[in-house]
Each structure stands twice: as C-alpha cells, then as structure tokens.
Amino acid sequence: MVIYYNKNEGLELQADEIINSLNKEIDTQKVQLDNVLKCLEDINGLIQTSDSLDNASELTSLLMNLKENFNYLRDTIANLKKLREMMNSIRISYIGKDITKTKKFDMNVNQFNDLATEVNNHILEDNVKINNFYAEYVKNSDFIYNPASTKVGKDESAEKIKKLSSILGNDDSSEEEIKDNKILLISARKGVVELPYTVSELNKAKSKNGYDSLQETIKKEFTVPISRYRNASIARFREGFNLMRKREGKGLVASMDLALELTFKSLLNPAIITACKSVNELDIYLDCLKSNELEKFDIFEIKYEVAPHKSTVFDE
C-alpha cells in the first residue's frame, strides 16, 4: 500500500491500484466493525433483560475488550479514508507533471508512506485482538444466548417491584400534596433508588400507563430496586444505552458508543445516569465530577442512605 515510484512512469497505474486496495480494505474493516457491533447488540440484549448476572465479571471483561476493538476499527477506517484522500490528492497534483522539479512530491509521498506503514501494522495487531475477542465471545456464548442461566430475569425483576410496593407501603397522602421532587435518593437501607420527578412527568406517565394514582406512578416508574445497580460497570452500560436510545431517541451505534464510554467511569454511580433526563444533564454532572465541584451540580440533589453494617452496595 506504499508508493514506491519516484518518477512519473507508472505513477498513475500504481495510484489506481493503491486506491482500489484501500477501498477493499475499508470494506473489510467495515465488515469487522459490523460483526463487533452485532456481538455488542447480543450482549446489550442480555444486559437489558437482567438486573443481576452470575457472569457479570465475564461480561465486564467482554465489554472492555469490545470497547477497545470498537475504537481500533473506527480509527483504522478513519485512517484508511485519510490515506485514500492523500492518494487522490497526489494523483491529481502530480500525474502528468514533471515531479523531478519539485521537492513537495517527495514530502507528500513520505507522509503517505509513513501513515500507510503505520496503518498496515495496526491492522495486523488489530486482527490479533479481534480474533482474541471472538474467542472470548464464543467461550461465553452460552450465557449470552441463554438468558435462563442469568441470576435474575424479567419474572424475578417483576417480583422485586411487587416487594418494593410492600416495603414502601401505601402512602395515604392526597394527590394534591404531591409536588416536584428534585432529590435522587440512593437508599441501601430501603433497598431502593428513588428518582427525581415533576408532577407533570407523573401525570404524563400515569395517563400513558393507566395507573390509578400518582403514588402508584411514583412506585412503578420512579422507584427502582437498588439491586439493578449492583454491578456498577454493567449498570452504567445499560443506563447509558437507555439514556441515549430511549430518552434522546438516538441510533443504535450512538447509543452503544455512549454506553461503552460510561461503562468504565468508576466514579460515576449508575443511578445518576438513570436520574438524568438528557445527555446534556449527564454531561453537566460529569464536568462537575471531573473538576471535583459537585456542589455546582444543581439539576437535582443526590442523597445516600447507607445500610447498617455494610461497607458498600455497588460492585465493580
């Protein structure tokens, strides 16, 4: 894929061959990217349907491996397209001209060859990494394609929601007394996460789902079992995907992209992602977290209730 002519003779033929080779390699890398994305979709399907997993550590390892390959492939495709643009530029600028009278040709060729060599080396390395990922994926395919092997499925999740209602009890408060709630309560003591809401959001959810009261709406739509967040890495992936896909209405790739980006942000409590109404709100929180100025985050208040005699609720 490098240019080896330093004279006009044969340059046009070689340029055509290189551009053709680049187009084929771009198509090959896109197929690899699609395959990795399909694996990611399968893993996401498992994560979305299970609150807790027996194989959480294996899933986290797969996600880390997948994130690396996803980034490698996109970078490689971007560099291949850059090489194609460089080759087209060289072709237009120098074919049919006396290149012996310009030093700029040598400089352009050297730049192209340096990047081409770097990309070729990366493709070889990436192929090894991708094959290793596929081997790991196949090894764990049983629990990916057989959700029954997971610890908690939809039925058990539904049962937990019922238990939550009994734990929280029936609030006799009048509907008129319910006001906007700007507090995200992460309660290990109660075993729940209570999300912030507005009365307008409650009424909309009540009407959409046919709930009997605003209290029922709060329990079913804005109260989450804390077990949903027990494995923080998996929960960050799931909640990040849902934030982008369901609340922002973005495409699959963009949603997967955000999910993978958030997965390994170890300082980010996944319940905070759930509480954010938009990616913009989450970005504001992450900026405050990065600058260690969480007191400046005022979209909603975050409160923790720690369970007695337990050091932590979340596992990475």
PDB file of C-alpha atoms in Angstrom:
ATOM      1  CA  MET A   1       0.000   0.000   0.000  1.00  0.00           C
ATOM      2  CA  VAL A   2       3.043   2.274  -0.128  1.00  0.00           C
ATOM      3  CA  ILE A   3       4.210   4.368  -3.086  1.00  0.00           C
ATOM      4  CA  TYR A   4       7.487   3.065  -4.435  1.00  0.00           C
ATOM      5  CA  TYR A   5       7.860   5.120  -7.627  1.00  0.00           C
ATOM      6  CA  ASN A   6       9.686   8.449  -7.525  1.00  0.00           C
ATOM      7  CA  LYS A   7       9.171   9.304 -11.153  1.00  0.00           C
ATOM      8  CA  ASN A   8       6.206   9.835 -13.458  1.00  0.00           C
ATOM      9  CA  GLU A   9       6.456   6.446 -15.119  1.00  0.00           C
ATOM     10  CA  GLY A  10       3.930   4.059 -13.624  1.00  0.00           C
ATOM     11  CA  LEU A  11       2.625   6.530 -11.044  1.00  0.00           C
ATOM     12  CA  GLU A  12      -0.910   6.621 -12.436  1.00  0.00           C
ATOM     13  CA  LEU A  13      -1.160   2.824 -12.546  1.00  0.00           C
ATOM     14  CA  GLN A  14       0.124   2.490  -9.018  1.00  0.00           C
ATOM     15  CA  ALA A  15      -2.205   5.211  -7.752  1.00  0.00           C
ATOM     16  CA  ASP A  16      -5.197   3.337  -9.186  1.00  0.00           C
ATOM     17  CA  GLU A  17      -4.018   0.076  -7.623  1.00  0.00           C
ATOM     18  CA  ILE A  18      -3.484   1.691  -4.221  1.00  0.00           C
ATOM     19  CA  ILE A  19      -6.898   3.399  -4.233  1.00  0.00           C
ATOM     20  CA  ASN A  20      -8.543   0.099  -5.221  1.00  0.00           C
ATOM     21  CA  SER A  21      -6.649  -1.692  -2.437  1.00  0.00           C
ATOM     22  CA  LEU A  22      -7.690   0.984   0.081  1.00  0.00           C
ATOM     23  CA  ASN A  23     -11.355   0.696  -0.917  1.00  0.00           C
ATOM     24  CA  LYS A  24     -11.244  -3.081  -0.426  1.00  0.00           C
ATOM     25  CA  GLU A  25      -9.559  -2.732   2.977  1.00  0.00           C
ATOM     26  CA  ILE A  26     -12.108  -0.120   4.077  1.00  0.00           C
ATOM     27  CA  ASP A  27     -14.919  -2.521   3.148  1.00  0.00           C
ATOM     28  CA  THR A  28     -13.190  -5.338   5.048  1.00  0.00           C
ATOM     29  CA  GLN A  29     -12.791  -3.221   8.166  1.00  0.00           C
ATOM     30  CA  LYS A  30     -16.429  -2.111   7.961  1.00  0.00           C
ATOM     31  CA  VAL A  31     -17.498  -5.756   7.919  1.00  0.00           C
ATOM     32  CA  GLN A  32     -15.345  -6.356  11.011  1.00  0.00           C
ATOM     33  CA  LEU A  33     -16.943  -3.333  12.683  1.00  0.00           C
ATOM     34  CA  ASP A  34     -20.439  -4.618  11.840  1.00  0.00           C
ATOM     35  CA  ASN A  35     -19.569  -8.033  13.301  1.00  0.00           C
ATOM     36  CA  VAL A  36     -18.291  -6.490  16.517  1.00  0.00           C
ATOM     37  CA  LEU A  37     -21.417  -4.328  16.674  1.00  0.00           C
ATOM     38  CA  LYS A  38     -23.622  -7.423  16.320  1.00  0.00           C
ATOM     39  CA  CYS A  39     -21.789  -9.028  19.244  1.00  0.00           C
ATOM     40  CA  LEU A  40     -22.351  -5.833  21.210  1.00  0.00           C
ATOM     41  CA  GLU A  41     -26.073  -5.941  20.381  1.00  0.00           C
ATOM     42  CA  ASP A  42     -26.294  -9.513  21.731  1.00  0.00           C
ATOM     43  CA  ILE A  43     -24.521  -8.550  24.951  1.00  0.00           C
ATOM     44  CA  ASN A  44     -26.719  -5.470  25.286  1.00  0.00           C
ATOM     45  CA  GLY A  45     -29.819  -7.652  24.878  1.00  0.00           C
ATOM     46  CA  LEU A  46     -28.711  -9.767  27.818  1.00  0.00           C
ATOM     47  CA  ILE A  47     -27.864  -6.739  29.960  1.00  0.00           C
ATOM     48  CA  GLN A  48     -31.218  -5.069  29.250  1.00  0.00           C
ATOM     49  CA  THR A  49     -33.240  -8.114  30.288  1.00  0.00           C
ATOM     50  CA  SER A  50     -31.394  -8.985  33.502  1.00  0.00           C
ATOM     51  CA  ASP A  51     -30.949  -6.892  36.632  1.00  0.00           C
ATOM     52  CA  SER A  52     -28.254  -9.132  38.093  1.00  0.00           C
ATOM     53  CA  LEU A  53     -25.965 -11.636  36.434  1.00  0.00           C
ATOM     54  CA  ASP A  54     -23.993 -14.649  37.591  1.00  0.00           C
ATOM     55  CA  ASN A  55     -21.442 -13.877  34.877  1.00  0.00           C
ATOM     56  CA  ALA A  56     -21.048 -10.140  35.484  1.00  0.00           C
ATOM     57  CA  SER A  57     -17.246 -10.265  35.618  1.00  0.00           C
ATOM     58  CA  GLU A  58     -17.083 -12.119  32.282  1.00  0.00           C
ATOM     59  CA  LEU A  59     -19.493  -9.608  30.747  1.00  0.00           C
ATOM     60  CA  THR A  60     -17.428  -6.688  32.019  1.00  0.00           C
ATOM     61  CA  SER A  61     -14.302  -8.231  30.514  1.00  0.00           C
ATOM     62  CA  LEU A  62     -16.110  -8.715  27.198  1.00  0.00           C
ATOM     63  CA  LEU A  63     -17.292  -5.101  27.232  1.00  0.00           C
ATOM     64  CA  MET A  64     -13.771  -3.839  27.877  1.00  0.00           C
ATOM     65  CA  ASN A  65     -12.394  -5.989  25.055  1.00  0.00           C
ATOM     66  CA  LEU A  66     -15.251  -4.934  22.807  1.00  0.00           C
ATOM     67  CA  LYS A  67     -14.731  -1.234  23.529  1.00  0.00           C
ATOM     68  CA  GLU A  68     -11.054  -1.486  22.568  1.00  0.00           C
ATOM     69  CA  ASN A  69     -11.827  -3.286  19.298  1.00  0.00           C
ATOM     70  CA  PHE A  70     -14.661  -0.905  18.501  1.00  0.00           C
ATOM     71  CA  ASN A  71     -12.292   2.052  18.854  1.00  0.00           C
ATOM     72  CA  TYR A  72      -9.456   0.327  16.972  1.00  0.00           C
ATOM     73  CA  LEU A  73     -11.675  -0.459  13.996  1.00  0.00           C
ATOM     74  CA  ARG A  74     -13.119   3.035  13.763  1.00  0.00           C
ATOM     75  CA  ASP A  75      -9.668   4.604  13.975  1.00  0.00           C
ATOM     76  CA  THR A  76      -8.375   2.226  11.306  1.00  0.00           C
ATOM     77  CA  ILE A  77     -11.272   3.032   8.963  1.00  0.00           C
ATOM     78  CA  ALA A  78     -10.722   6.758   9.514  1.00  0.00           C
ATOM     79  CA  ASN A  79      -7.002   6.414   8.700  1.00  0.00           C
ATOM     80  CA  LEU A  80      -7.707   4.317   5.604  1.00  0.00           C
ATOM     81  CA  LYS A  81     -10.068   7.011   4.358  1.00  0.00           C
ATOM     82  CA  LYS A  82      -7.389   9.605   5.085  1.00  0.00           C
ATOM     83  CA  LEU A  83      -4.893   7.584   3.021  1.00  0.00           C
ATOM     84  CA  ARG A  84      -7.401   7.446   0.182  1.00  0.00           C
ATOM     85  CA  GLU A  85      -7.784  11.216   0.265  1.00  0.00           C
ATOM     86  CA  MET A  86      -3.995  11.655   0.309  1.00  0.00           C
ATOM     87  CA  MET A  87      -3.602   9.281  -2.624  1.00  0.00           C
ATOM     88  CA  ASN A  88      -6.278  11.062  -4.624  1.00  0.00           C
ATOM     89  CA  SER A  89      -4.566  14.365  -3.910  1.00  0.00           C
ATOM     90  CA  ILE A  90      -1.199  13.017  -5.080  1.00  0.00           C
ATOM     91  CA  ARG A  91      -2.835  11.551  -8.161  1.00  0.00           C
ATOM     92  CA  ILE A  92      -4.473  14.856  -9.123  1.00  0.00           C
ATOM     93  CA  SER A  93      -1.450  17.015  -8.275  1.00  0.00           C
ATOM     94  CA  TYR A  94       1.384  15.084  -9.900  1.00  0.00           C
ATOM     95  CA  ILE A  95       0.250  12.667 -12.596  1.00  0.00           C
ATOM     96  CA  GLY A  96       1.322  14.004 -15.990  1.00  0.00           C
ATOM     97  CA  LYS A  97       3.679  16.532 -14.427  1.00  0.00           C
ATOM     98  CA  ASP A  98       7.457  16.609 -14.074  1.00  0.00           C
ATOM     99  CA  ILE A  99       7.859  15.599 -10.453  1.00  0.00           C
ATOM    100  CA  THR A 100      11.667  15.753 -10.670  1.00  0.00           C
ATOM    101  CA  LYS A 101      11.441  19.525 -10.363  1.00  0.00           C
ATOM    102  CA  THR A 102       9.522  19.618  -7.091  1.00  0.00           C
ATOM    103  CA  LYS A 103      10.538  18.533  -3.601  1.00  0.00           C
ATOM    104  CA  LYS A 104       6.962  18.699  -2.425  1.00  0.00           C
ATOM    105  CA  PHE A 105       6.202  15.418  -4.187  1.00  0.00           C
ATOM    106  CA  ASP A 106       8.825  13.602  -2.116  1.00  0.00           C
ATOM    107  CA  MET A 107       7.406  15.129   1.059  1.00  0.00           C
ATOM    108  CA  ASN A 108       3.834  14.078   0.199  1.00  0.00           C
ATOM    109  CA  VAL A 109       4.944  10.566  -0.718  1.00  0.00           C
ATOM    110  CA  ASN A 110       6.886  10.217   2.529  1.00  0.00           C
ATOM    111  CA  GLN A 111       3.875  11.361   4.555  1.00  0.00           C
ATOM    112  CA  PHE A 112       1.652   8.875   2.737  1.00  0.00           C
ATOM    113  CA  ASN A 113       4.118   6.013   3.152  1.00  0.00           C
ATOM    114  CA  ASP A 114       4.642   6.719   6.855  1.00  0.00           C
ATOM    115  CA  LEU A 115       0.896   6.633   7.544  1.00  0.00           C
ATOM    116  CA  ALA A 116       0.390   3.616   5.270  1.00  0.00           C
ATOM    117  CA  THR A 117       3.073   1.666   7.146  1.00  0.00           C
ATOM    118  CA  GLU A 118       1.553   2.642  10.492  1.00  0.00           C
ATOM    119  CA  VAL A 119      -1.940   1.610   9.362  1.00  0.00           C
ATOM    120  CA  ASN A 120      -0.695  -1.719   7.982  1.00  0.00           C
ATOM    121  CA  ASN A 121       0.965  -2.512  11.309  1.00  0.00           C
ATOM    122  CA  HIS A 122      -2.184  -1.552  13.216  1.00  0.00           C
ATOM    123  CA  ILE A 123      -4.339  -3.778  11.014  1.00  0.00           C
ATOM    124  CA  LEU A 124      -2.107  -6.757  11.785  1.00  0.00           C
ATOM    125  CA  GLU A 125      -2.235  -6.005  15.516  1.00  0.00           C
ATOM    126  CA  ASP A 126      -5.979  -5.357  15.430  1.00  0.00           C
ATOM    127  CA  ASN A 127      -6.654  -8.652  13.692  1.00  0.00           C
ATOM    128  CA  VAL A 128      -4.999 -10.479  16.582  1.00  0.00           C
ATOM    129  CA  LYS A 129      -7.025  -8.504  19.131  1.00  0.00           C
ATOM    130  CA  ILE A 130     -10.282  -9.054  17.249  1.00  0.00           C
ATOM    131  CA  ASN A 131      -9.641 -12.792  16.979  1.00  0.00           C
ATOM    132  CA  ASN A 132      -8.934 -12.909  20.711  1.00  0.00           C
ATOM    133  CA  PHE A 133     -12.214 -11.108  21.343  1.00  0.00           C
ATOM    134  CA  TYR A 134     -14.135 -13.570  19.160  1.00  0.00           C
ATOM    135  CA  ALA A 135     -12.551 -16.457  21.072  1.00  0.00           C
ATOM    136  CA  GLU A 136     -13.625 -14.892  24.386  1.00  0.00           C
ATOM    137  CA  TYR A 137     -17.091 -14.185  22.986  1.00  0.00           C
ATOM    138  CA  VAL A 138     -17.565 -17.767  21.786  1.00  0.00           C
ATOM    139  CA  LYS A 139     -16.329 -19.075  25.133  1.00  0.00           C
ATOM    140  CA  ASN A 140     -19.070 -17.095  26.885  1.00  0.00           C
ATOM    141  CA  SER A 141     -21.745 -17.557  24.227  1.00  0.00           C
ATOM    142  CA  ASP A 142     -23.745 -19.968  26.396  1.00  0.00           C
ATOM    143  CA  PHE A 143     -24.802 -17.374  28.953  1.00  0.00           C
ATOM    144  CA  ILE A 144     -25.153 -14.678  26.267  1.00  0.00           C
ATOM    145  CA  TYR A 145     -27.620 -16.698  24.210  1.00  0.00           C
ATOM    146  CA  ASN A 146     -29.289 -18.469  27.135  1.00  0.00           C
ATOM    147  CA  PRO A 147     -30.625 -15.769  29.467  1.00  0.00           C
ATOM    148  CA  ALA A 148     -32.109 -18.514  31.664  1.00  0.00           C
ATOM    149  CA  SER A 149     -28.589 -19.019  33.017  1.00  0.00           C
ATOM    150  CA  THR A 150     -28.599 -15.482  34.423  1.00  0.00           C
ATOM    151  CA  LYS A 151     -29.318 -14.921  38.064  1.00  0.00           C
ATOM    152  CA  VAL A 152     -32.254 -12.554  37.769  1.00  0.00           C
ATOM    153  CA  GLY A 153     -34.606 -12.384  34.786  1.00  0.00           C
ATOM    154  CA  LYS A 154     -37.750 -10.455  33.981  1.00  0.00           C
ATOM    155  CA  ASP A 155     -40.031 -12.521  36.221  1.00  0.00           C
ATOM    156  CA  GLU A 156     -37.841 -12.067  39.255  1.00  0.00           C
ATOM    157  CA  SER A 157     -37.478  -8.355  38.462  1.00  0.00           C
ATOM    158  CA  ALA A 158     -41.255  -8.032  38.420  1.00  0.00           C
ATOM    159  CA  GLU A 159     -41.397  -9.822  41.770  1.00  0.00           C
ATOM    160  CA  LYS A 160     -38.901  -7.335  43.203  1.00  0.00           C
ATOM    161  CA  ILE A 161     -41.102  -4.455  42.071  1.00  0.00           C
ATOM    162  CA  LYS A 162     -44.017  -6.026  43.946  1.00  0.00           C
ATOM    163  CA  LYS A 163     -41.882  -6.358  47.053  1.00  0.00           C
ATOM    164  CA  LEU A 164     -40.878  -2.724  46.754  1.00  0.00           C
ATOM    165  CA  SER A 165     -44.503  -1.677  46.929  1.00  0.00           C
ATOM    166  CA  SER A 166     -44.927  -3.564  50.184  1.00  0.00           C
ATOM    167  CA  ILE A 167     -41.675  -2.158  51.580  1.00  0.00           C
ATOM    168  CA  LEU A 168     -42.637   1.395  50.709  1.00  0.00           C
ATOM    169  CA  GLY A 169     -46.191   0.871  51.901  1.00  0.00           C
ATOM    170  CA  ASN A 170     -49.335   2.645  50.806  1.00  0.00           C
ATOM    171  CA  ASP A 171     -48.977   6.378  51.189  1.00  0.00           C
ATOM    172  CA  ASP A 172     -52.257   7.948  52.202  1.00  0.00           C
ATOM    173  CA  SER A 173     -51.085  11.388  51.099  1.00  0.00           C
ATOM    174  CA  SER A 174     -53.536  13.292  48.973  1.00  0.00           C
ATOM    175  CA  GLU A 175     -52.739  13.557  45.285  1.00  0.00           C
ATOM    176  CA  GLU A 176     -52.819  17.330  45.693  1.00  0.00           C
ATOM    177  CA  GLU A 177     -49.952  17.176  48.200  1.00  0.00           C
ATOM    178  CA  ILE A 178     -47.535  15.610  45.732  1.00  0.00           C
ATOM    179  CA  LYS A 179     -45.001  18.135  44.499  1.00  0.00           C
ATOM    180  CA  ASP A 180     -41.984  18.162  42.216  1.00  0.00           C
ATOM    181  CA  ASN A 181     -39.156  16.080  43.645  1.00  0.00           C
ATOM    182  CA  LYS A 182     -35.597  17.254  42.938  1.00  0.00           C
ATOM    183  CA  ILE A 183     -33.898  14.563  45.039  1.00  0.00           C
ATOM    184  CA  LEU A 184     -32.230  11.395  43.814  1.00  0.00           C
ATOM    185  CA  LEU A 185     -32.279   9.099  46.849  1.00  0.00           C
ATOM    186  CA  ILE A 186     -29.932   6.111  46.713  1.00  0.00           C
ATOM    187  CA  SER A 187     -31.003   4.144  49.747  1.00  0.00           C
ATOM    188  CA  ALA A 188     -29.181   0.975  50.723  1.00  0.00           C
ATOM    189  CA  ARG A 189     -31.280   0.998  53.885  1.00  0.00           C
ATOM    190  CA  LYS A 190     -34.570   0.774  51.941  1.00  0.00           C
ATOM    191  CA  GLY A 191     -33.030  -1.201  49.093  1.00  0.00           C
ATOM    192  CA  VAL A 192     -34.323   1.251  46.507  1.00  0.00           C
ATOM    193  CA  VAL A 193     -33.363   4.178  44.331  1.00  0.00           C
ATOM    194  CA  GLU A 194     -35.983   6.944  44.260  1.00  0.00           C
ATOM    195  CA  LEU A 195     -35.645   9.076  41.151  1.00  0.00           C
ATOM    196  CA  PRO A 196     -36.401  12.792  40.843  1.00  0.00           C
ATOM    197  CA  TYR A 197     -39.613  13.756  39.044  1.00  0.00           C
ATOM    198  CA  THR A 198     -42.003  16.593  38.318  1.00  0.00           C
ATOM    199  CA  VAL A 199     -45.763  16.458  38.785  1.00  0.00           C
ATOM    200  CA  SER A 200     -46.062  16.990  35.050  1.00  0.00           C
ATOM    201  CA  GLU A 201     -43.965  13.871  34.408  1.00  0.00           C
ATOM    202  CA  LEU A 202     -46.082  11.905  36.884  1.00  0.00           C
ATOM    203  CA  ASN A 203     -49.320  12.898  35.187  1.00  0.00           C
ATOM    204  CA  LYS A 204     -47.914  12.026  31.775  1.00  0.00           C
ATOM    205  CA  ALA A 205     -46.713   8.600  32.943  1.00  0.00           C
ATOM    206  CA  LYS A 206     -49.980   7.958  34.784  1.00  0.00           C
ATOM    207  CA  SER A 207     -52.018   8.732  31.673  1.00  0.00           C
ATOM    208  CA  LYS A 208     -49.749   6.721  29.367  1.00  0.00           C
ATOM    209  CA  ASN A 209     -49.667   3.576  31.544  1.00  0.00           C
ATOM    210  CA  GLY A 210     -53.143   3.718  33.059  1.00  0.00           C
ATOM    211  CA  TYR A 211     -52.055   3.883  36.697  1.00  0.00           C
ATOM    212  CA  ASP A 212     -54.716   4.527  39.333  1.00  0.00           C
ATOM    213  CA  SER A 213     -52.850   7.270  41.178  1.00  0.00           C
ATOM    214  CA  LEU A 214     -49.734   9.414  41.223  1.00  0.00           C
ATOM    215  CA  GLN A 215     -48.471   7.359  44.158  1.00  0.00           C
ATOM    216  CA  GLU A 216     -48.687   4.202  42.052  1.00  0.00           C
ATOM    217  CA  THR A 217     -46.900   6.044  39.261  1.00  0.00           C
ATOM    218  CA  ILE A 218     -44.064   7.019  41.608  1.00  0.00           C
ATOM    219  CA  LYS A 219     -43.658   3.437  42.826  1.00  0.00           C
ATOM    220  CA  LYS A 220     -43.692   1.859  39.360  1.00  0.00           C
ATOM    221  CA  GLU A 221     -41.936   4.480  37.241  1.00  0.00           C
ATOM    222  CA  PHE A 222     -39.664   6.414  39.595  1.00  0.00           C
ATOM    223  CA  THR A 223     -38.669   3.779  42.161  1.00  0.00           C
ATOM    224  CA  VAL A 224     -36.022   1.230  41.213  1.00  0.00           C
ATOM    225  CA  PRO A 225     -34.659  -1.773  43.153  1.00  0.00           C
ATOM    226  CA  ILE A 226     -31.102  -0.991  44.172  1.00  0.00           C
ATOM    227  CA  SER A 227     -30.118  -4.484  43.019  1.00  0.00           C
ATOM    228  CA  ARG A 228     -30.453  -3.196  39.450  1.00  0.00           C
ATOM    229  CA  TYR A 229     -27.214  -1.305  40.043  1.00  0.00           C
ATOM    230  CA  ARG A 230     -25.342  -3.982  41.968  1.00  0.00           C
ATOM    231  CA  ASN A 231     -22.697  -4.451  39.283  1.00  0.00           C
ATOM    232  CA  ALA A 232     -21.814  -0.839  38.567  1.00  0.00           C
ATOM    233  CA  SER A 233     -19.985  -1.387  35.265  1.00  0.00           C
ATOM    234  CA  ILE A 234     -22.847  -3.370  33.734  1.00  0.00           C
ATOM    235  CA  ALA A 235     -25.394  -0.896  35.126  1.00  0.00           C
ATOM    236  CA  ARG A 236     -23.521   2.088  33.650  1.00  0.00           C
ATOM    237  CA  PHE A 237     -23.587   0.384  30.256  1.00  0.00           C
ATOM    238  CA  ARG A 238     -27.305  -0.380  30.487  1.00  0.00           C
ATOM    239  CA  GLU A 239     -28.375   3.023  31.795  1.00  0.00           C
ATOM    240  CA  GLY A 240     -26.122   4.877  29.349  1.00  0.00           C
ATOM    241  CA  PHE A 241     -27.615   2.949  26.433  1.00  0.00           C
ATOM    242  CA  ASN A 242     -31.162   3.649  27.614  1.00  0.00           C
ATOM    243  CA  LEU A 243     -30.445   7.339  28.151  1.00  0.00           C
ATOM    244  CA  MET A 244     -29.242   7.779  24.586  1.00  0.00           C
ATOM    245  CA  ARG A 245     -31.579   5.314  22.870  1.00  0.00           C
ATOM    246  CA  LYS A 246     -34.876   5.806  24.718  1.00  0.00           C
ATOM    247  CA  ARG A 247     -34.723   9.348  26.080  1.00  0.00           C
ATOM    248  CA  GLU A 248     -32.682  11.001  23.349  1.00  0.00           C
ATOM    249  CA  GLY A 249     -34.056   8.823  20.549  1.00  0.00           C
ATOM    250  CA  LYS A 250     -30.611   8.336  19.002  1.00  0.00           C
ATOM    251  CA  GLY A 251     -29.453   5.486  16.779  1.00  0.00           C
ATOM    252  CA  LEU A 252     -28.049   2.149  17.858  1.00  0.00           C
ATOM    253  CA  VAL A 253     -24.390   2.968  17.197  1.00  0.00           C
ATOM    254  CA  ALA A 254     -24.536   6.304  19.046  1.00  0.00           C
ATOM    255  CA  SER A 255     -26.293   4.615  21.971  1.00  0.00           C
ATOM    256  CA  MET A 256     -23.734   1.803  22.120  1.00  0.00           C
ATOM    257  CA  ASP A 257     -20.977   4.386  21.887  1.00  0.00           C
ATOM    258  CA  LEU A 258     -22.174   6.297  24.954  1.00  0.00           C
ATOM    259  CA  ALA A 259     -22.837   3.059  26.842  1.00  0.00           C
ATOM    260  CA  LEU A 260     -19.272   1.866  26.280  1.00  0.00           C
ATOM    261  CA  GLU A 261     -17.861   5.283  27.172  1.00  0.00           C
ATOM    262  CA  LEU A 262     -19.672   5.271  30.526  1.00  0.00           C
ATOM    263  CA  THR A 263     -19.070   1.627  31.406  1.00  0.00           C
ATOM    264  CA  PHE A 264     -15.621   2.139  32.897  1.00  0.00           C
ATOM    265  CA  LYS A 265     -16.140   5.530  34.579  1.00  0.00           C
ATOM    266  CA  SER A 266     -15.692   4.033  38.025  1.00  0.00           C
ATOM    267  CA  LEU A 267     -16.548   7.240  39.914  1.00  0.00           C
ATOM    268  CA  LEU A 268     -19.943   7.533  38.245  1.00  0.00           C
ATOM    269  CA  ASN A 269     -22.794   5.992  40.222  1.00  0.00           C
ATOM    270  CA  PRO A 270     -25.063   4.359  37.605  1.00  0.00           C
ATOM    271  CA  ALA A 271     -28.221   5.540  39.378  1.00  0.00           C
ATOM    272  CA  ILE A 272     -27.225   9.103  38.462  1.00  0.00           C
ATOM    273  CA  ILE A 273     -27.409   8.167  34.769  1.00  0.00           C
ATOM    274  CA  THR A 274     -30.957   6.908  35.328  1.00  0.00           C
ATOM    275  CA  ALA A 275     -31.891  10.149  37.070  1.00  0.00           C
ATOM    276  CA  CYS A 276     -30.651  12.339  34.209  1.00  0.00           C
ATOM    277  CA  LYS A 277     -33.363  13.366  31.769  1.00  0.00           C
ATOM    278  CA  SER A 278     -30.899  14.028  28.936  1.00  0.00           C
ATOM    279  CA  VAL A 279     -27.301  13.544  27.870  1.00  0.00           C
ATOM    280  CA  ASN A 280     -26.790  17.260  28.468  1.00  0.00           C
ATOM    281  CA  GLU A 281     -27.691  16.836  32.146  1.00  0.00           C
ATOM    282  CA  LEU A 282     -25.281  13.921  32.410  1.00  0.00           C
ATOM    283  CA  ASP A 283     -22.519  15.930  30.720  1.00  0.00           C
ATOM    284  CA  ILE A 284     -23.014  18.727  33.250  1.00  0.00           C
ATOM    285  CA  TYR A 285     -22.704  16.232  36.105  1.00  0.00           C
ATOM    286  CA  LEU A 286     -19.595  14.633  34.583  1.00  0.00           C
ATOM    287  CA  ASP A 287     -17.973  18.052  34.189  1.00  0.00           C
ATOM    288  CA  CYS A 288     -18.626  18.774  37.875  1.00  0.00           C
ATOM    289  CA  LEU A 289     -17.319  15.329  38.810  1.00  0.00           C
ATOM    290  CA  LYS A 290     -14.160  15.817  36.747  1.00  0.00           C
ATOM    291  CA  SER A 291     -13.428  19.214  38.309  1.00  0.00           C
ATOM    292  CA  ASN A 292     -14.325  17.923  41.798  1.00  0.00           C
ATOM    293  CA  GLU A 293     -17.026  20.589  42.111  1.00  0.00           C
ATOM    294  CA  LEU A 294     -20.150  18.511  42.625  1.00  0.00           C
ATOM    295  CA  GLU A 295     -21.624  21.285  44.753  1.00  0.00           C
ATOM    296  CA  LYS A 296     -22.156  23.178  41.492  1.00  0.00           C
ATOM    297  CA  PHE A 297     -24.440  20.466  40.125  1.00  0.00           C
ATOM    298  CA  ASP A 298     -27.948  21.765  40.869  1.00  0.00           C
ATOM    299  CA  ILE A 299     -30.199  19.917  38.419  1.00  0.00           C
ATOM    300  CA  PHE A 300     -31.154  17.541  41.210  1.00  0.00           C
ATOM    301  CA  GLU A 301     -29.851  16.771  44.698  1.00  0.00           C
ATOM    302  CA  ILE A 302     -28.170  13.438  45.373  1.00  0.00           C
ATOM    303  CA  LYS A 303     -28.678  11.780  48.754  1.00  0.00           C
ATOM    304  CA  TYR A 304     -27.341   8.461  50.027  1.00  0.00           C
ATOM    305  CA  GLU A 305     -28.701   6.255  52.795  1.00  0.00           C
ATOM    306  CA  VAL A 306     -26.197   3.605  53.800  1.00  0.00           C
ATOM    307  CA  ALA A 307     -27.318   0.227  55.083  1.00  0.00           C
ATOM    308  CA  PRO A 308     -26.150  -0.545  58.634  1.00  0.00           C
ATOM    309  CA  HIS A 309     -23.004  -2.698  58.910  1.00  0.00           C
ATOM    310  CA  LYS A 310     -22.429  -2.758  55.134  1.00  0.00           C
ATOM    311  CA  SER A 311     -19.445  -1.030  53.596  1.00  0.00           C
ATOM    312  CA  THR A 312     -20.750  -0.819  50.043  1.00  0.00           C
ATOM    313  CA  VAL A 313     -23.698  -1.706  47.852  1.00  0.00           C
ATOM    314  CA  PHE A 314     -22.097  -1.489  44.449  1.00  0.00           C
ATOM    315  CA  ASP A 315     -19.533  -3.841  42.975  1.00  0.00           C
ATOM    316  CA  GLU A 316     -17.364  -3.037  40.000  1.00  0.00           C
TER     317      GLU A 316
END
